[in-house]
């Protein structure tokens, strides 16, 4: 083998070596980019999924209903019951939320549910409701509170007046913000 052949072989091997090295470098850049993207994604997932175990953590501010439902016109025996039920459920909800200083833990829910017991109709509607509800704690069901009470309303086109109240767990001076003087 002559020196010129050796030189050609060494030249070909050197060229092959540089070619392989440049292929590796071009392969290293996309793999490095992919690794960085995966690390950033894993970090973001961890930050948003793992929540710190802090005392009082998971507490939310809860808004009350500022106004009652819109009164239907004209009133009839069907829509007056729906209106009165929604009216009372919102007042009860507001009192339940206020009894917890408008702050609930993430595992607590406010339940207010009223059903009509009777509906008398003359020139005024008299609607008697039985209501039940409270603040439930899904993590400690034994700590949940539940109340049952009854209330009667007299409804006219101009007024919504509570006429009877039994076993209500909170104060009886109940109005929406829009009804306060």
PDB file of N, CA, C and O in Angstrom, residues 20-90:
ATOM      1  N   UNK A  20     -20.340  11.394  10.663  1.00  0.00           N
ATOM      2  CA  UNK A  20     -21.052  10.741  11.771  1.00  0.00           C
ATOM      3  C   UNK A  20     -21.179  11.707  12.950  1.00  0.00           C
ATOM      4  O   UNK A  20     -22.205  11.755  13.618  1.00  0.00           O
ATOM      5  N   UNK A  21     -20.134  12.470  13.206  1.00  0.00           N
ATOM      6  CA  UNK A  21     -20.158  13.422  14.305  1.00  0.00           C
ATOM      7  C   UNK A  21     -21.212  14.492  14.043  1.00  0.00           C
ATOM      8  O   UNK A  21     -21.972  14.857  14.930  1.00  0.00           O
ATOM      9  N   UNK A  22     -21.324  14.977  12.852  1.00  0.00           N
ATOM     10  CA  UNK A  22     -22.327  16.007  12.563  1.00  0.00           C
ATOM     11  C   UNK A  22     -23.727  15.427  12.635  1.00  0.00           C
ATOM     12  O   UNK A  22     -24.664  16.106  13.020  1.00  0.00           O
ATOM     13  N   UNK A  23     -23.913  14.166  12.270  1.00  0.00           N
ATOM     14  CA  UNK A  23     -25.230  13.526  12.413  1.00  0.00           C
ATOM     15  C   UNK A  23     -25.593  13.414  13.883  1.00  0.00           C
ATOM     16  O   UNK A  23     -26.731  13.622  14.269  1.00  0.00           O
ATOM     17  N   UNK A  24     -24.610  13.044  14.715  1.00  0.00           N
ATOM     18  CA  UNK A  24     -24.866  12.940  16.159  1.00  0.00           C
ATOM     19  C   UNK A  24     -25.244  14.300  16.721  1.00  0.00           C
ATOM     20  O   UNK A  24     -26.147  14.409  17.537  1.00  0.00           O
ATOM     21  N   UNK A  25     -24.507  15.340  16.295  1.00  0.00           N
ATOM     22  CA  UNK A  25     -24.808  16.678  16.789  1.00  0.00           C
ATOM     23  C   UNK A  25     -26.207  17.105  16.371  1.00  0.00           C
ATOM     24  O   UNK A  25     -26.950  17.690  17.144  1.00  0.00           O
ATOM     25  N   UNK A  26     -26.604  16.804  15.146  1.00  0.00           N
ATOM     26  CA  UNK A  26     -27.942  17.185  14.702  1.00  0.00           C
ATOM     27  C   UNK A  26     -29.007  16.362  15.413  1.00  0.00           C
ATOM     28  O   UNK A  26     -30.129  16.813  15.589  1.00  0.00           O
ATOM     29  N   UNK A  27     -28.676  15.177  15.871  1.00  0.00           N
ATOM     30  CA  UNK A  27     -29.600  14.346  16.613  1.00  0.00           C
ATOM     31  C   UNK A  27     -29.642  14.778  18.079  1.00  0.00           C
ATOM     32  O   UNK A  27     -30.683  14.718  18.721  1.00  0.00           O
ATOM     33  N   UNK A  28     -28.535  15.237  18.625  1.00  0.00           N
ATOM     34  CA  UNK A  28     -28.450  15.652  20.013  1.00  0.00           C
ATOM     35  C   UNK A  28     -29.310  16.890  20.264  1.00  0.00           C
ATOM     36  O   UNK A  28     -29.971  17.002  21.275  1.00  0.00           O
ATOM     37  N   UNK A  29     -29.349  17.817  19.342  1.00  0.00           N
ATOM     38  CA  UNK A  29     -30.114  19.052  19.528  1.00  0.00           C
ATOM     39  C   UNK A  29     -31.611  18.766  19.680  1.00  0.00           C
ATOM     40  O   UNK A  29     -32.224  19.210  20.648  1.00  0.00           O
ATOM     41  N   UNK A  30     -32.268  17.982  18.791  1.00  0.00           N
ATOM     42  CA  UNK A  30     -33.698  17.699  19.005  1.00  0.00           C
ATOM     43  C   UNK A  30     -33.950  16.886  20.277  1.00  0.00           C
ATOM     44  O   UNK A  30     -34.937  17.128  20.969  1.00  0.00           O
ATOM     45  N   UNK A  31     -33.066  15.953  20.628  1.00  0.00           N
ATOM     46  CA  UNK A  31     -33.260  15.180  21.849  1.00  0.00           C
ATOM     47  C   UNK A  31     -33.116  16.066  23.080  1.00  0.00           C
ATOM     48  O   UNK A  31     -33.866  15.931  24.045  1.00  0.00           O
ATOM     49  N   UNK A  32     -32.182  16.993  23.056  1.00  0.00           N
ATOM     50  CA  UNK A  32     -32.024  17.939  24.158  1.00  0.00           C
ATOM     51  C   UNK A  32     -33.243  18.828  24.303  1.00  0.00           C
ATOM     52  O   UNK A  32     -33.732  19.068  25.412  1.00  0.00           O
ATOM     53  N   UNK A  33     -33.763  19.314  23.188  1.00  0.00           N
ATOM     54  CA  UNK A  33     -34.964  20.142  23.200  1.00  0.00           C
ATOM     55  C   UNK A  33     -36.154  19.361  23.759  1.00  0.00           C
ATOM     56  O   UNK A  33     -36.918  19.855  24.586  1.00  0.00           O
ATOM     57  N   UNK A  34     -36.302  18.104  23.345  1.00  0.00           N
ATOM     58  CA  UNK A  34     -37.390  17.257  23.821  1.00  0.00           C
ATOM     59  C   UNK A  34     -37.268  17.033  25.331  1.00  0.00           C
ATOM     60  O   UNK A  34     -38.276  17.088  26.053  1.00  0.00           O
ATOM     61  N   UNK A  35     -36.053  16.813  25.806  1.00  0.00           N
ATOM     62  CA  UNK A  35     -35.841  16.603  27.239  1.00  0.00           C
ATOM     63  C   UNK A  35     -36.229  17.848  28.039  1.00  0.00           C
ATOM     64  O   UNK A  35     -36.879  17.762  29.081  1.00  0.00           O
ATOM     65  N   UNK A  36     -35.874  19.027  27.551  1.00  0.00           N
ATOM     66  CA  UNK A  36     -36.216  20.273  28.237  1.00  0.00           C
ATOM     67  C   UNK A  36     -37.727  20.470  28.261  1.00  0.00           C
ATOM     68  O   UNK A  36     -38.310  20.827  29.291  1.00  0.00           O
ATOM     69  N   UNK A  37     -38.385  20.206  27.146  1.00  0.00           N
ATOM     70  CA  UNK A  37     -39.843  20.345  27.077  1.00  0.00           C
ATOM     71  C   UNK A  37     -40.515  19.390  28.058  1.00  0.00           C
ATOM     72  O   UNK A  37     -41.455  19.764  28.769  1.00  0.00           O
ATOM     73  N   UNK A  38     -40.063  18.156  28.141  1.00  0.00           N
ATOM     74  CA  UNK A  38     -40.638  17.188  29.071  1.00  0.00           C
ATOM     75  C   UNK A  38     -40.422  17.602  30.528  1.00  0.00           C
ATOM     76  O   UNK A  38     -41.333  17.472  31.355  1.00  0.00           O
ATOM     77  N   UNK A  39     -39.242  18.101  30.844  1.00  0.00           N
ATOM     78  CA  UNK A  39     -38.977  18.557  32.208  1.00  0.00           C
ATOM     79  C   UNK A  39     -39.853  19.747  32.592  1.00  0.00           C
ATOM     80  O   UNK A  39     -40.397  19.801  33.694  1.00  0.00           O
ATOM     81  N   UNK A  40     -39.996  20.695  31.688  1.00  0.00           N
ATOM     82  CA  UNK A  40     -40.851  21.851  31.960  1.00  0.00           C
ATOM     83  C   UNK A  40     -42.304  21.396  32.127  1.00  0.00           C
ATOM     84  O   UNK A  40     -43.008  21.840  33.033  1.00  0.00           O
ATOM     85  N   UNK A  41     -42.763  20.495  31.281  1.00  0.00           N
ATOM     86  CA  UNK A  41     -44.134  19.984  31.381  1.00  0.00           C
ATOM     87  C   UNK A  41     -44.367  19.265  32.698  1.00  0.00           C
ATOM     88  O   UNK A  41     -45.394  19.452  33.354  1.00  0.00           O
ATOM     89  N   UNK A  42     -43.417  18.435  33.112  1.00  0.00           N
ATOM     90  CA  UNK A  42     -43.542  17.721  34.388  1.00  0.00           C
ATOM     91  C   UNK A  42     -43.565  18.706  35.553  1.00  0.00           C
ATOM     92  O   UNK A  42     -44.328  18.554  36.510  1.00  0.00           O
ATOM     93  N   UNK A  43     -42.741  19.736  35.462  1.00  0.00           N
ATOM     94  CA  UNK A  43     -42.733  20.754  36.512  1.00  0.00           C
ATOM     95  C   UNK A  43     -44.050  21.502  36.603  1.00  0.00           C
ATOM     96  O   UNK A  43     -44.573  21.726  37.691  1.00  0.00           O
ATOM     97  N   UNK A  44     -44.605  21.878  35.466  1.00  0.00           N
ATOM     98  CA  UNK A  44     -45.900  22.581  35.451  1.00  0.00           C
ATOM     99  C   UNK A  44     -47.000  21.689  36.006  1.00  0.00           C
ATOM    100  O   UNK A  44     -47.853  22.139  36.760  1.00  0.00           O
ATOM    101  N   UNK A  45     -47.006  20.425  35.637  1.00  0.00           N
ATOM    102  CA  UNK A  45     -48.002  19.478  36.134  1.00  0.00           C
ATOM    103  C   UNK A  45     -47.916  19.386  37.653  1.00  0.00           C
ATOM    104  O   UNK A  45     -48.921  19.437  38.353  1.00  0.00           O
ATOM    105  N   UNK A  46     -46.695  19.277  38.162  1.00  0.00           N
ATOM    106  CA  UNK A  46     -46.497  19.166  39.602  1.00  0.00           C
ATOM    107  C   UNK A  46     -46.973  20.421  40.320  1.00  0.00           C
ATOM    108  O   UNK A  46     -47.650  20.338  41.336  1.00  0.00           O
ATOM    109  N   UNK A  47     -46.651  21.573  39.790  1.00  0.00           N
ATOM    110  CA  UNK A  47     -47.039  22.825  40.435  1.00  0.00           C
ATOM    111  C   UNK A  47     -48.554  22.954  40.512  1.00  0.00           C
ATOM    112  O   UNK A  47     -49.100  23.367  41.527  1.00  0.00           O
ATOM    113  N   UNK A  48     -49.254  22.595  39.461  1.00  0.00           N
ATOM    114  CA  UNK A  48     -50.702  22.793  39.436  1.00  0.00           C
ATOM    115  C   UNK A  48     -51.489  21.641  40.041  1.00  0.00           C
ATOM    116  O   UNK A  48     -52.654  21.808  40.380  1.00  0.00           O
ATOM    117  N   UNK A  49     -50.911  20.477  40.195  1.00  0.00           N
ATOM    118  CA  UNK A  49     -51.635  19.334  40.744  1.00  0.00           C
ATOM    119  C   UNK A  49     -51.422  19.153  42.236  1.00  0.00           C
ATOM    120  O   UNK A  49     -52.322  18.765  42.941  1.00  0.00           O
ATOM    121  N   UNK A  50     -50.262  19.393  42.716  1.00  0.00           N
ATOM    122  CA  UNK A  50     -49.972  19.210  44.129  1.00  0.00           C
ATOM    123  C   UNK A  50     -50.229  20.521  44.841  1.00  0.00           C
ATOM    124  O   UNK A  50     -49.594  21.526  44.562  1.00  0.00           O
ATOM    125  N   UNK A  51     -51.176  20.498  45.765  1.00  0.00           N
ATOM    126  CA  UNK A  51     -51.507  21.702  46.490  1.00  0.00           C
ATOM    127  C   UNK A  51     -50.925  21.613  47.892  1.00  0.00           C
ATOM    128  O   UNK A  51     -50.951  20.553  48.512  1.00  0.00           O
ATOM    129  N   UNK A  52     -50.401  22.694  48.394  1.00  0.00           N
ATOM    130  CA  UNK A  52     -49.767  22.640  49.710  1.00  0.00           C
ATOM    131  C   UNK A  52     -50.786  22.326  50.792  1.00  0.00           C
ATOM    132  O   UNK A  52     -51.935  22.742  50.727  1.00  0.00           O
ATOM    133  N   UNK A  53     -50.343  21.570  51.785  1.00  0.00           N
ATOM    134  CA  UNK A  53     -51.190  21.209  52.910  1.00  0.00           C
ATOM    135  C   UNK A  53     -51.031  22.278  53.977  1.00  0.00           C
ATOM    136  O   UNK A  53     -50.292  22.122  54.935  1.00  0.00           O
ATOM    137  N   UNK A  54     -51.738  23.385  53.779  1.00  0.00           N
ATOM    138  CA  UNK A  54     -51.616  24.499  54.701  1.00  0.00           C
ATOM    139  C   UNK A  54     -52.826  24.545  55.606  1.00  0.00           C
ATOM    140  O   UNK A  54     -53.936  24.191  55.205  1.00  0.00           O
ATOM    141  N   UNK A  55     -52.659  24.984  56.852  1.00  0.00           N
ATOM    142  CA  UNK A  55     -53.819  25.112  57.726  1.00  0.00           C
ATOM    143  C   UNK A  55     -54.775  26.151  57.167  1.00  0.00           C
ATOM    144  O   UNK A  55     -54.373  27.229  56.766  1.00  0.00           O
ATOM    145  N   UNK A  56     -56.047  25.806  57.120  1.00  0.00           N
ATOM    146  CA  UNK A  56     -57.048  26.714  56.576  1.00  0.00           C
ATOM    147  C   UNK A  56     -57.029  26.770  55.073  1.00  0.00           C
ATOM    148  O   UNK A  56     -57.746  27.550  54.471  1.00  0.00           O
ATOM    149  N   UNK A  57     -56.205  25.945  54.429  1.00  0.00           N
ATOM    150  CA  UNK A  57     -56.139  25.926  52.971  1.00  0.00           C
ATOM    151  C   UNK A  57     -57.423  25.371  52.399  1.00  0.00           C
ATOM    152  O   UNK A  57     -58.138  24.625  53.041  1.00  0.00           O
ATOM    153  N   UNK A  58     -57.722  25.735  51.185  1.00  0.00           N
ATOM    154  CA  UNK A  58     -58.927  25.240  50.553  1.00  0.00           C
ATOM    155  C   UNK A  58     -60.182  25.936  51.035  1.00  0.00           C
ATOM    156  O   UNK A  58     -61.253  25.366  50.991  1.00  0.00           O
ATOM    157  N   UNK A  59     -60.058  27.159  51.501  1.00  0.00           N
ATOM    158  CA  UNK A  59     -61.211  27.923  51.964  1.00  0.00           C
ATOM    159  C   UNK A  59     -61.555  28.952  50.899  1.00  0.00           C
ATOM    160  O   UNK A  59     -60.691  29.630  50.369  1.00  0.00           O
ATOM    161  N   UNK A  60     -62.841  29.026  50.576  1.00  0.00           N
ATOM    162  CA  UNK A  60     -63.291  29.955  49.537  1.00  0.00           C
ATOM    163  C   UNK A  60     -64.275  30.960  50.115  1.00  0.00           C
ATOM    164  O   UNK A  60     -65.052  30.639  51.010  1.00  0.00           O
ATOM    165  N   UNK A  61     -64.228  32.170  49.564  1.00  0.00           N
ATOM    166  CA  UNK A  61     -65.238  33.159  49.897  1.00  0.00           C
ATOM    167  C   UNK A  61     -66.492  32.822  49.112  1.00  0.00           C
ATOM    168  O   UNK A  61     -66.422  32.486  47.938  1.00  0.00           O
ATOM    169  N   UNK A  62     -67.654  32.923  49.769  1.00  0.00           N
ATOM    170  CA  UNK A  62     -68.917  32.565  49.139  1.00  0.00           C
ATOM    171  C   UNK A  62     -69.825  33.783  49.147  1.00  0.00           C
ATOM    172  O   UNK A  62     -70.012  34.423  50.183  1.00  0.00           O
ATOM    173  N   UNK A  63     -70.359  34.085  47.994  1.00  0.00           N
ATOM    174  CA  UNK A  63     -71.264  35.223  47.855  1.00  0.00           C
ATOM    175  C   UNK A  63     -72.696  34.800  48.176  1.00  0.00           C
ATOM    176  O   UNK A  63     -73.105  33.681  47.896  1.00  0.00           O
ATOM    177  N   UNK A  64     -73.452  35.717  48.735  1.00  0.00           N
ATOM    178  CA  UNK A  64     -74.874  35.460  48.954  1.00  0.00           C
ATOM    179  C   UNK A  64     -75.659  36.051  47.785  1.00  0.00           C
ATOM    180  O   UNK A  64     -75.126  36.797  46.975  1.00  0.00           O
ATOM    181  N   UNK A  65     -76.929  35.683  47.705  1.00  0.00           N
ATOM    182  CA  UNK A  65     -77.789  36.249  46.668  1.00  0.00           C
ATOM    183  C   UNK A  65     -78.133  37.679  47.068  1.00  0.00           C
ATOM    184  O   UNK A  65     -78.714  37.906  48.123  1.00  0.00           O
ATOM    185  N   UNK A  66     -77.812  38.661  46.240  1.00  0.00           N
ATOM    186  CA  UNK A  66     -78.105  40.052  46.618  1.00  0.00           C
ATOM    187  C   UNK A  66     -79.573  40.418  46.442  1.00  0.00           C
ATOM    188  O   UNK A  66     -80.062  41.327  47.086  1.00  0.00           O
ATOM    189  N   UNK A  67     -80.271  39.698  45.566  1.00  0.00           N
ATOM    190  CA  UNK A  67     -81.676  40.013  45.300  1.00  0.00           C
ATOM    191  C   UNK A  67     -82.487  38.729  45.229  1.00  0.00           C
ATOM    192  O   UNK A  67     -81.964  37.654  44.953  1.00  0.00           O
ATOM    193  N   UNK A  68     -83.784  38.888  45.470  1.00  0.00           N
ATOM    194  CA  UNK A  68     -84.694  37.757  45.334  1.00  0.00           C
ATOM    195  C   UNK A  68     -85.021  37.518  43.870  1.00  0.00           C
ATOM    196  O   UNK A  68     -84.633  38.296  42.996  1.00  0.00           O
ATOM    197  N   UNK A  69     -85.736  36.446  43.607  1.00  0.00           N
ATOM    198  CA  UNK A  69     -86.119  36.175  42.216  1.00  0.00           C
ATOM    199  C   UNK A  69     -87.140  37.199  41.729  1.00  0.00           C
ATOM    200  O   UNK A  69     -87.820  37.855  42.520  1.00  0.00           O
ATOM    201  N   UNK A  70     -87.223  37.327  40.431  1.00  0.00           N
ATOM    202  CA  UNK A  70     -88.200  38.252  39.855  1.00  0.00           C
ATOM    203  C   UNK A  70     -89.601  37.668  40.025  1.00  0.00           C
ATOM    204  O   UNK A  70     -89.846  36.502  39.736  1.00  0.00           O
ATOM    205  N   UNK A  71     -90.505  38.497  40.512  1.00  0.00           N
ATOM    206  CA  UNK A  71     -91.884  38.048  40.729  1.00  0.00           C
ATOM    207  C   UNK A  71     -92.609  37.975  39.390  1.00  0.00           C
ATOM    208  O   UNK A  71     -92.581  38.922  38.612  1.00  0.00           O
ATOM    209  N   UNK A  72     -93.241  36.838  39.107  1.00  0.00           N
ATOM    210  CA  UNK A  72     -93.942  36.703  37.830  1.00  0.00           C
ATOM    211  C   UNK A  72     -95.208  37.559  37.796  1.00  0.00           C
ATOM    212  O   UNK A  72     -95.822  37.831  38.823  1.00  0.00           O
ATOM    213  N   UNK A  73     -95.567  38.006  36.615  1.00  0.00           N
ATOM    214  CA  UNK A  73     -96.828  38.721  36.428  1.00  0.00           C
ATOM    215  C   UNK A  73     -97.518  38.141  35.220  1.00  0.00           C
ATOM    216  O   UNK A  73     -96.867  37.910  34.193  1.00  0.00           O
ATOM    217  N   UNK A  74     -98.755  37.877  35.290  1.00  0.00           N
ATOM    218  CA  UNK A  74     -99.593  37.908  36.482  1.00  0.00           C
ATOM    219  C   UNK A  74     -99.326  36.686  37.354  1.00  0.00           C
ATOM    220  O   UNK A  74     -98.876  35.646  36.872  1.00  0.00           O
ATOM    221  N   UNK A  75     -99.608  36.828  38.643  1.00  0.00           N
ATOM    222  CA  UNK A  75     -99.460  35.701  39.574  1.00  0.00           C
ATOM    223  C   UNK A  75    -100.586  34.702  39.345  1.00  0.00           C
ATOM    224  O   UNK A  75    -101.732  35.076  39.128  1.00  0.00           O
ATOM    225  N   UNK A  76    -100.231  33.428  39.404  1.00  0.00           N
ATOM    226  CA  UNK A  76    -101.263  32.382  39.379  1.00  0.00           C
ATOM    227  C   UNK A  76    -100.835  31.277  40.332  1.00  0.00           C
ATOM    228  O   UNK A  76     -99.729  31.295  40.869  1.00  0.00           O
ATOM    229  N   UNK A  77    -101.675  30.311  40.563  1.00  0.00           N
ATOM    230  CA  UNK A  77    -101.410  29.285  41.568  1.00  0.00           C
ATOM    231  C   UNK A  77    -100.182  28.439  41.236  1.00  0.00           C
ATOM    232  O   UNK A  77     -99.569  27.857  42.118  1.00  0.00           O
ATOM    233  N   UNK A  78     -99.808  28.381  39.993  1.00  0.00           N
ATOM    234  CA  UNK A  78     -98.637  27.602  39.608  1.00  0.00           C
ATOM    235  C   UNK A  78     -97.344  28.391  39.800  1.00  0.00           C
ATOM    236  O   UNK A  78     -96.416  27.928  40.474  1.00  0.00           O
ATOM    237  N   UNK A  79     -97.265  29.577  39.221  1.00  0.00           N
ATOM    238  CA  UNK A  79     -95.995  30.313  39.282  1.00  0.00           C
ATOM    239  C   UNK A  79     -95.728  30.929  40.648  1.00  0.00           C
ATOM    240  O   UNK A  79     -94.589  31.198  40.994  1.00  0.00           O
ATOM    241  N   UNK A  80     -96.770  31.140  41.469  1.00  0.00           N
ATOM    242  CA  UNK A  80     -96.546  31.713  42.794  1.00  0.00           C
ATOM    243  C   UNK A  80     -95.805  30.720  43.699  1.00  0.00           C
ATOM    244  O   UNK A  80     -94.979  31.109  44.525  1.00  0.00           O
ATOM    245  N   UNK A  81     -96.041  29.435  43.523  1.00  0.00           N
ATOM    246  CA  UNK A  81     -95.327  28.425  44.313  1.00  0.00           C
ATOM    247  C   UNK A  81     -93.850  28.387  43.919  1.00  0.00           C
ATOM    248  O   UNK A  81     -92.964  28.365  44.783  1.00  0.00           O
ATOM    249  N   UNK A  82     -93.580  28.394  42.625  1.00  0.00           N
ATOM    250  CA  UNK A  82     -92.182  28.407  42.167  1.00  0.00           C
ATOM    251  C   UNK A  82     -91.455  29.659  42.662  1.00  0.00           C
ATOM    252  O   UNK A  82     -90.318  29.585  43.131  1.00  0.00           O
ATOM    253  N   UNK A  83     -92.109  30.797  42.551  1.00  0.00           N
ATOM    254  CA  UNK A  83     -91.511  32.054  43.001  1.00  0.00           C
ATOM    255  C   UNK A  83     -91.209  32.011  44.498  1.00  0.00           C
ATOM    256  O   UNK A  83     -90.104  32.340  44.934  1.00  0.00           O
ATOM    257  N   UNK A  84     -92.196  31.594  45.306  1.00  0.00           N
ATOM    258  CA  UNK A  84     -92.027  31.581  46.764  1.00  0.00           C
ATOM    259  C   UNK A  84     -90.964  30.579  47.187  1.00  0.00           C
ATOM    260  O   UNK A  84     -90.154  30.861  48.079  1.00  0.00           O
ATOM    261  N   UNK A  85     -90.930  29.436  46.531  1.00  0.00           N
ATOM    262  CA  UNK A  85     -89.915  28.423  46.852  1.00  0.00           C
ATOM    263  C   UNK A  85     -88.519  28.970  46.575  1.00  0.00           C
ATOM    264  O   UNK A  85     -87.621  28.867  47.415  1.00  0.00           O
ATOM    265  N   UNK A  86     -88.315  29.561  45.418  1.00  0.00           N
ATOM    266  CA  UNK A  86     -87.008  30.135  45.076  1.00  0.00           C
ATOM    267  C   UNK A  86     -86.656  31.278  46.022  1.00  0.00           C
ATOM    268  O   UNK A  86     -85.509  31.393  46.474  1.00  0.00           O
ATOM    269  N   UNK A  87     -87.626  32.112  46.352  1.00  0.00           N
ATOM    270  CA  UNK A  87     -87.419  33.233  47.269  1.00  0.00           C
ATOM    271  C   UNK A  87     -86.906  32.723  48.616  1.00  0.00           C
ATOM    272  O   UNK A  87     -85.898  33.210  49.142  1.00  0.00           O
ATOM    273  N   UNK A  88     -87.588  31.742  49.175  1.00  0.00           N
ATOM    274  CA  UNK A  88     -87.205  31.213  50.494  1.00  0.00           C
ATOM    275  C   UNK A  88     -85.874  30.457  50.440  1.00  0.00           C
ATOM    276  O   UNK A  88     -85.046  30.583  51.334  1.00  0.00           O
ATOM    277  N   UNK A  89     -85.651  29.683  49.394  1.00  0.00           N
ATOM    278  CA  UNK A  89     -84.386  28.957  49.276  1.00  0.00           C
ATOM    279  C   UNK A  89     -83.199  29.916  49.229  1.00  0.00           C
ATOM    280  O   UNK A  89     -82.147  29.651  49.817  1.00  0.00           O
ATOM    281  N   UNK A  90     -83.360  31.044  48.553  1.00  0.00           N
ATOM    282  CA  UNK A  90     -82.269  32.031  48.485  1.00  0.00           C
ATOM    283  C   UNK A  90     -82.025  32.688  49.845  1.00  0.00           C
ATOM    284  O   UNK A  90     -80.886  32.898  50.244  1.00  0.00           O
TER     285      UNK A  90
END
